[in-house]
């Protein structure tokens, strides 16, 4: 999946931004303290120019401690694998939003919002714009669920801006309703275990982070496989349901309004008897 060169920049007029973003001129990505590297095996499609079929990848996965509220967090004492159940690695980086460069810091959402954090390989590619625009087109649905959406790639903010200023019919993004974060240092992708070191790009990782900053869900697709906004939203709704109803769990394919289950040998029979 080759990446074409960025188009010339045509800066648009600034528009008002949400209050939780602040403008920043220099690119600033806070370094994340490394932990023991973990070897994984990543298979890459032959369609990606210059890549071999498979190679080992190394990823550092730091886990930063966060204060917890009295509300049930569904956090577990997980090891470095997986990240699910652990605090999400914090970061601060420059992003493009509303035709401007802004600063985004993940920890600023703690205690306020859920976060959908997704990584994609490169700007000006093929599967990526279909995912990015799909999340933007349905952004209001996530807003109603008190959730922010953040997209990340290892491209520069200048490449992000050029892509946003390119029309969708020409393979661009057009205006987006959420920020695109620049991870030029690769530190964010590395901390979330999705970096392909030899290529300097990220796999299609997606993480749902709850209001306490704990990762509650993750998926990682290879480069050629796009993700589903419907499934992301369904999983988010299931997470919010069990956090609001801690004595219940959600069975396979659960959707809002459907019957949940009691995690008890006897009480669970009520669910199985009803299906």
PDB file of N, CA and C in Angstrom, residues 113-180:
ATOM      1  N   UNK A 113     -14.530  11.902  29.490  1.00  0.00           N
ATOM      2  CA  UNK A 113     -15.078  11.237  28.313  1.00  0.00           C
ATOM      3  C   UNK A 113     -14.449   9.864  28.099  1.00  0.00           C
ATOM      4  N   UNK A 114     -15.181   9.028  27.378  1.00  0.00           N
ATOM      5  CA  UNK A 114     -14.598   7.822  26.800  1.00  0.00           C
ATOM      6  C   UNK A 114     -13.823   8.263  25.554  1.00  0.00           C
ATOM      7  N   UNK A 115     -12.884   7.444  25.128  1.00  0.00           N
ATOM      8  CA  UNK A 115     -12.078   7.781  23.958  1.00  0.00           C
ATOM      9  C   UNK A 115     -11.973   6.572  23.030  1.00  0.00           C
ATOM     10  N   UNK A 116     -12.258   6.796  21.753  1.00  0.00           N
ATOM     11  CA  UNK A 116     -11.948   5.830  20.704  1.00  0.00           C
ATOM     12  C   UNK A 116     -10.632   6.299  20.077  1.00  0.00           C
ATOM     13  N   UNK A 117      -9.565   5.562  20.306  1.00  0.00           N
ATOM     14  CA  UNK A 117      -8.248   5.896  19.764  1.00  0.00           C
ATOM     15  C   UNK A 117      -7.901   4.865  18.699  1.00  0.00           C
ATOM     16  N   UNK A 118      -7.782   5.326  17.454  1.00  0.00           N
ATOM     17  CA  UNK A 118      -7.459   4.361  16.396  1.00  0.00           C
ATOM     18  C   UNK A 118      -6.242   4.809  15.599  1.00  0.00           C
ATOM     19  N   UNK A 119      -5.430   3.834  15.218  1.00  0.00           N
ATOM     20  CA  UNK A 119      -4.229   4.060  14.425  1.00  0.00           C
ATOM     21  C   UNK A 119      -4.488   3.600  12.992  1.00  0.00           C
ATOM     22  N   UNK A 120      -3.873   4.285  12.051  1.00  0.00           N
ATOM     23  CA  UNK A 120      -3.927   3.855  10.653  1.00  0.00           C
ATOM     24  C   UNK A 120      -2.525   4.032  10.062  1.00  0.00           C
ATOM     25  N   UNK A 121      -2.195   3.329   8.976  1.00  0.00           N
ATOM     26  CA  UNK A 121      -0.819   3.296   8.479  1.00  0.00           C
ATOM     27  C   UNK A 121      -0.285   4.623   7.923  1.00  0.00           C
ATOM     28  N   UNK A 122      -0.941   5.176   6.901  1.00  0.00           N
ATOM     29  CA  UNK A 122      -0.375   6.330   6.203  1.00  0.00           C
ATOM     30  C   UNK A 122      -1.447   7.218   5.582  1.00  0.00           C
ATOM     31  N   UNK A 123      -1.133   8.497   5.481  1.00  0.00           N
ATOM     32  CA  UNK A 123      -1.977   9.421   4.722  1.00  0.00           C
ATOM     33  C   UNK A 123      -1.886   9.100   3.227  1.00  0.00           C
ATOM     34  N   UNK A 124      -2.875   9.544   2.494  1.00  0.00           N
ATOM     35  CA  UNK A 124      -2.919   9.401   1.036  1.00  0.00           C
ATOM     36  C   UNK A 124      -2.802   7.936   0.596  1.00  0.00           C
ATOM     37  N   UNK A 125      -3.497   7.067   1.306  1.00  0.00           N
ATOM     38  CA  UNK A 125      -3.529   5.659   0.928  1.00  0.00           C
ATOM     39  C   UNK A 125      -4.960   5.276   0.567  1.00  0.00           C
ATOM     40  N   UNK A 126      -5.316   4.002   0.710  1.00  0.00           N
ATOM     41  CA  UNK A 126      -6.539   3.512   0.075  1.00  0.00           C
ATOM     42  C   UNK A 126      -7.622   3.092   1.070  1.00  0.00           C
ATOM     43  N   UNK A 127      -7.327   2.153   1.961  1.00  0.00           N
ATOM     44  CA  UNK A 127      -8.313   1.746   2.959  1.00  0.00           C
ATOM     45  C   UNK A 127      -8.487   2.843   4.006  1.00  0.00           C
ATOM     46  N   UNK A 128      -7.404   3.524   4.341  1.00  0.00           N
ATOM     47  CA  UNK A 128      -7.419   4.508   5.435  1.00  0.00           C
ATOM     48  C   UNK A 128      -8.513   5.575   5.307  1.00  0.00           C
ATOM     49  N   UNK A 129      -8.670   6.223   4.157  1.00  0.00           N
ATOM     50  CA  UNK A 129      -9.701   7.268   4.100  1.00  0.00           C
ATOM     51  C   UNK A 129     -11.119   6.739   4.289  1.00  0.00           C
ATOM     52  N   UNK A 130     -11.365   5.476   3.931  1.00  0.00           N
ATOM     53  CA  UNK A 130     -12.710   4.927   4.126  1.00  0.00           C
ATOM     54  C   UNK A 130     -13.031   4.804   5.610  1.00  0.00           C
ATOM     55  N   UNK A 131     -12.040   4.458   6.414  1.00  0.00           N
ATOM     56  CA  UNK A 131     -12.248   4.356   7.866  1.00  0.00           C
ATOM     57  C   UNK A 131     -12.368   5.738   8.500  1.00  0.00           C
ATOM     58  N   UNK A 132     -11.449   6.620   8.144  1.00  0.00           N
ATOM     59  CA  UNK A 132     -11.389   7.945   8.770  1.00  0.00           C
ATOM     60  C   UNK A 132     -12.665   8.734   8.499  1.00  0.00           C
ATOM     61  N   UNK A 133     -13.137   8.716   7.265  1.00  0.00           N
ATOM     62  CA  UNK A 133     -14.362   9.455   6.943  1.00  0.00           C
ATOM     63  C   UNK A 133     -15.600   8.784   7.531  1.00  0.00           C
ATOM     64  N   UNK A 134     -15.580   7.458   7.666  1.00  0.00           N
ATOM     65  CA  UNK A 134     -16.726   6.756   8.264  1.00  0.00           C
ATOM     66  C   UNK A 134     -16.907   7.170   9.716  1.00  0.00           C
ATOM     67  N   UNK A 135     -15.802   7.278  10.459  1.00  0.00           N
ATOM     68  CA  UNK A 135     -15.897   7.733  11.850  1.00  0.00           C
ATOM     69  C   UNK A 135     -16.352   9.189  11.909  1.00  0.00           C
ATOM     70  N   UNK A 136     -15.895  10.001  10.970  1.00  0.00           N
ATOM     71  CA  UNK A 136     -16.287  11.404  10.964  1.00  0.00           C
ATOM     72  C   UNK A 136     -17.768  11.566  10.648  1.00  0.00           C
ATOM     73  N   UNK A 137     -18.263  10.794   9.677  1.00  0.00           N
ATOM     74  CA  UNK A 137     -19.669  10.891   9.287  1.00  0.00           C
ATOM     75  C   UNK A 137     -20.602  10.496  10.427  1.00  0.00           C
ATOM     76  N   UNK A 138     -20.117   9.675  11.345  1.00  0.00           N
ATOM     77  CA  UNK A 138     -20.960   9.215  12.454  1.00  0.00           C
ATOM     78  C   UNK A 138     -20.471   9.748  13.806  1.00  0.00           C
ATOM     79  N   UNK A 139     -19.739  10.825  13.743  1.00  0.00           N
ATOM     80  CA  UNK A 139     -19.147  11.405  14.957  1.00  0.00           C
ATOM     81  C   UNK A 139     -20.208  11.798  15.978  1.00  0.00           C
ATOM     82  N   UNK A 140     -21.328  12.331  15.504  1.00  0.00           N
ATOM     83  CA  UNK A 140     -22.379  12.761  16.439  1.00  0.00           C
ATOM     84  C   UNK A 140     -22.913  11.593  17.271  1.00  0.00           C
ATOM     85  N   UNK A 141     -22.936  10.394  16.689  1.00  0.00           N
ATOM     86  CA  UNK A 141     -23.401   9.217  17.434  1.00  0.00           C
ATOM     87  C   UNK A 141     -22.472   8.913  18.612  1.00  0.00           C
ATOM     88  N   UNK A 142     -21.189   9.130  18.434  1.00  0.00           N
ATOM     89  CA  UNK A 142     -20.244   8.915  19.523  1.00  0.00           C
ATOM     90  C   UNK A 142     -20.309  10.054  20.535  1.00  0.00           C
ATOM     91  N   UNK A 143     -20.588  11.262  20.054  1.00  0.00           N
ATOM     92  CA  UNK A 143     -20.760  12.381  20.974  1.00  0.00           C
ATOM     93  C   UNK A 143     -21.906  12.121  21.943  1.00  0.00           C
ATOM     94  N   UNK A 144     -23.001  11.556  21.430  1.00  0.00           N
ATOM     95  CA  UNK A 144     -24.152  11.245  22.290  1.00  0.00           C
ATOM     96  C   UNK A 144     -23.799  10.197  23.342  1.00  0.00           C
ATOM     97  N   UNK A 145     -22.764   9.421  23.084  1.00  0.00           N
ATOM     98  CA  UNK A 145     -22.292   8.420  24.044  1.00  0.00           C
ATOM     99  C   UNK A 145     -21.139   8.962  24.882  1.00  0.00           C
ATOM    100  N   UNK A 146     -20.984  10.295  24.892  1.00  0.00           N
ATOM    101  CA  UNK A 146     -19.936  10.961  25.675  1.00  0.00           C
ATOM    102  C   UNK A 146     -18.553  10.419  25.324  1.00  0.00           C
ATOM    103  N   UNK A 147     -18.276  10.309  24.026  1.00  0.00           N
ATOM    104  CA  UNK A 147     -17.050   9.693  23.552  1.00  0.00           C
ATOM    105  C   UNK A 147     -16.354  10.579  22.528  1.00  0.00           C
ATOM    106  N   UNK A 148     -15.043  10.735  22.688  1.00  0.00           N
ATOM    107  CA  UNK A 148     -14.229  11.456  21.716  1.00  0.00           C
ATOM    108  C   UNK A 148     -13.537  10.453  20.803  1.00  0.00           C
ATOM    109  N   UNK A 149     -13.364  10.821  19.542  1.00  0.00           N
ATOM    110  CA  UNK A 149     -12.669   9.993  18.561  1.00  0.00           C
ATOM    111  C   UNK A 149     -11.343  10.664  18.223  1.00  0.00           C
ATOM    112  N   UNK A 150     -10.253   9.897  18.215  1.00  0.00           N
ATOM    113  CA  UNK A 150      -8.923  10.407  17.879  1.00  0.00           C
ATOM    114  C   UNK A 150      -8.271   9.464  16.882  1.00  0.00           C
ATOM    115  N   UNK A 151      -7.826   9.999  15.749  1.00  0.00           N
ATOM    116  CA  UNK A 151      -7.095   9.210  14.768  1.00  0.00           C
ATOM    117  C   UNK A 151      -5.617   9.515  14.848  1.00  0.00           C
ATOM    118  N   UNK A 152      -4.771   8.495  14.624  1.00  0.00           N
ATOM    119  CA  UNK A 152      -3.317   8.660  14.744  1.00  0.00           C
ATOM    120  C   UNK A 152      -2.603   7.953  13.606  1.00  0.00           C
ATOM    121  N   UNK A 153      -1.603   8.619  13.031  1.00  0.00           N
ATOM    122  CA  UNK A 153      -0.656   7.957  12.128  1.00  0.00           C
ATOM    123  C   UNK A 153       0.714   8.577  12.345  1.00  0.00           C
ATOM    124  N   UNK A 154       1.730   7.988  11.738  1.00  0.00           N
ATOM    125  CA  UNK A 154       3.098   8.492  11.902  1.00  0.00           C
ATOM    126  C   UNK A 154       3.430   9.595  10.907  1.00  0.00           C
ATOM    127  N   UNK A 155       2.438  10.097  10.189  1.00  0.00           N
ATOM    128  CA  UNK A 155       2.654  11.211   9.266  1.00  0.00           C
ATOM    129  C   UNK A 155       2.789  12.532  10.023  1.00  0.00           C
ATOM    130  N   UNK A 156       3.301  13.550   9.338  1.00  0.00           N
ATOM    131  CA  UNK A 156       3.421  14.878   9.927  1.00  0.00           C
ATOM    132  C   UNK A 156       2.086  15.607   9.900  1.00  0.00           C
ATOM    133  N   UNK A 157       1.988  16.672  10.678  1.00  0.00           N
ATOM    134  CA  UNK A 157       0.761  17.479  10.655  1.00  0.00           C
ATOM    135  C   UNK A 157       0.595  18.153   9.300  1.00  0.00           C
ATOM    136  N   UNK A 158       1.690  18.391   8.587  1.00  0.00           N
ATOM    137  CA  UNK A 158       1.596  19.019   7.273  1.00  0.00           C
ATOM    138  C   UNK A 158       0.956  18.061   6.262  1.00  0.00           C
ATOM    139  N   UNK A 159       1.309  16.786   6.363  1.00  0.00           N
ATOM    140  CA  UNK A 159       0.673  15.779   5.517  1.00  0.00           C
ATOM    141  C   UNK A 159      -0.801  15.631   5.877  1.00  0.00           C
ATOM    142  N   UNK A 160      -1.105  15.608   7.179  1.00  0.00           N
ATOM    143  CA  UNK A 160      -2.506  15.542   7.621  1.00  0.00           C
ATOM    144  C   UNK A 160      -3.312  16.703   7.029  1.00  0.00           C
ATOM    145  N   UNK A 161      -2.741  17.907   7.134  1.00  0.00           N
ATOM    146  CA  UNK A 161      -3.452  19.091   6.666  1.00  0.00           C
ATOM    147  C   UNK A 161      -3.703  19.028   5.160  1.00  0.00           C
ATOM    148  N   UNK A 162      -2.690  18.608   4.409  1.00  0.00           N
ATOM    149  CA  UNK A 162      -2.858  18.491   2.962  1.00  0.00           C
ATOM    150  C   UNK A 162      -3.940  17.482   2.620  1.00  0.00           C
ATOM    151  N   UNK A 163      -4.027  16.393   3.371  1.00  0.00           N
ATOM    152  CA  UNK A 163      -5.018  15.356   3.105  1.00  0.00           C
ATOM    153  C   UNK A 163      -6.428  15.852   3.434  1.00  0.00           C
ATOM    154  N   UNK A 164      -6.545  16.588   4.536  1.00  0.00           N
ATOM    155  CA  UNK A 164      -7.843  17.158   4.907  1.00  0.00           C
ATOM    156  C   UNK A 164      -8.306  18.166   3.861  1.00  0.00           C
ATOM    157  N   UNK A 165      -7.351  18.860   3.256  1.00  0.00           N
ATOM    158  CA  UNK A 165      -7.699  19.869   2.264  1.00  0.00           C
ATOM    159  C   UNK A 165      -7.902  19.278   0.865  1.00  0.00           C
ATOM    160  N   UNK A 166      -7.833  17.951   0.763  1.00  0.00           N
ATOM    161  CA  UNK A 166      -8.091  17.262  -0.500  1.00  0.00           C
ATOM    162  C   UNK A 166      -9.511  16.713  -0.503  1.00  0.00           C
ATOM    163  N   UNK A 167     -10.224  16.925  -1.595  1.00  0.00           N
ATOM    164  CA  UNK A 167     -11.612  16.479  -1.703  1.00  0.00           C
ATOM    165  C   UNK A 167     -11.713  14.955  -1.624  1.00  0.00           C
ATOM    166  N   UNK A 168     -12.805  14.482  -1.050  1.00  0.00           N
ATOM    167  CA  UNK A 168     -13.018  13.038  -0.903  1.00  0.00           C
ATOM    168  C   UNK A 168     -13.045  12.314  -2.245  1.00  0.00           C
ATOM    169  N   UNK A 169     -13.601  12.946  -3.252  1.00  0.00           N
ATOM    170  CA  UNK A 169     -13.693  12.298  -4.554  1.00  0.00           C
ATOM    171  C   UNK A 169     -12.320  12.105  -5.192  1.00  0.00           C
ATOM    172  N   UNK A 170     -11.335  12.800  -4.656  1.00  0.00           N
ATOM    173  CA  UNK A 170      -9.961  12.659  -5.151  1.00  0.00           C
ATOM    174  C   UNK A 170      -9.111  11.827  -4.195  1.00  0.00           C
ATOM    175  N   UNK A 171      -9.753  11.111  -3.283  1.00  0.00           N
ATOM    176  CA  UNK A 171      -9.037  10.288  -2.321  1.00  0.00           C
ATOM    177  C   UNK A 171      -8.655  11.001  -1.049  1.00  0.00           C
ATOM    178  N   UNK A 172      -9.155  12.238  -0.885  1.00  0.00           N
ATOM    179  CA  UNK A 172      -8.865  13.004   0.324  1.00  0.00           C
ATOM    180  C   UNK A 172      -9.897  12.767   1.408  1.00  0.00           C
ATOM    181  N   UNK A 173      -9.809  13.564   2.466  1.00  0.00           N
ATOM    182  CA  UNK A 173     -10.694  13.405   3.620  1.00  0.00           C
ATOM    183  C   UNK A 173     -11.756  14.485   3.699  1.00  0.00           C
ATOM    184  N   UNK A 174     -11.463  15.672   3.172  1.00  0.00           N
ATOM    185  CA  UNK A 174     -12.367  16.783   3.424  1.00  0.00           C
ATOM    186  C   UNK A 174     -12.307  17.150   4.899  1.00  0.00           C
ATOM    187  N   UNK A 175     -13.198  18.012   5.331  1.00  0.00           N
ATOM    188  CA  UNK A 175     -13.217  18.412   6.741  1.00  0.00           C
ATOM    189  C   UNK A 175     -13.621  17.244   7.625  1.00  0.00           C
ATOM    190  N   UNK A 176     -12.890  17.060   8.718  1.00  0.00           N
ATOM    191  CA  UNK A 176     -13.193  16.009   9.689  1.00  0.00           C
ATOM    192  C   UNK A 176     -13.733  16.618  10.972  1.00  0.00           C
ATOM    193  N   UNK A 177     -14.488  15.828  11.719  1.00  0.00           N
ATOM    194  CA  UNK A 177     -15.107  16.314  12.942  1.00  0.00           C
ATOM    195  C   UNK A 177     -14.324  15.938  14.195  1.00  0.00           C
ATOM    196  N   UNK A 178     -13.145  15.361  14.003  1.00  0.00           N
ATOM    197  CA  UNK A 178     -12.276  15.005  15.132  1.00  0.00           C
ATOM    198  C   UNK A 178     -10.824  15.192  14.691  1.00  0.00           C
ATOM    199  N   UNK A 179      -9.885  15.224  15.632  1.00  0.00           N
ATOM    200  CA  UNK A 179      -8.489  15.501  15.288  1.00  0.00           C
ATOM    201  C   UNK A 179      -7.768  14.296  14.675  1.00  0.00           C
ATOM    202  N   UNK A 180      -6.805  14.593  13.794  1.00  0.00           N
ATOM    203  CA  UNK A 180      -5.840  13.615  13.313  1.00  0.00           C
ATOM    204  C   UNK A 180      -4.502  13.941  13.968  1.00  0.00           C
TER     205      UNK A 180
END
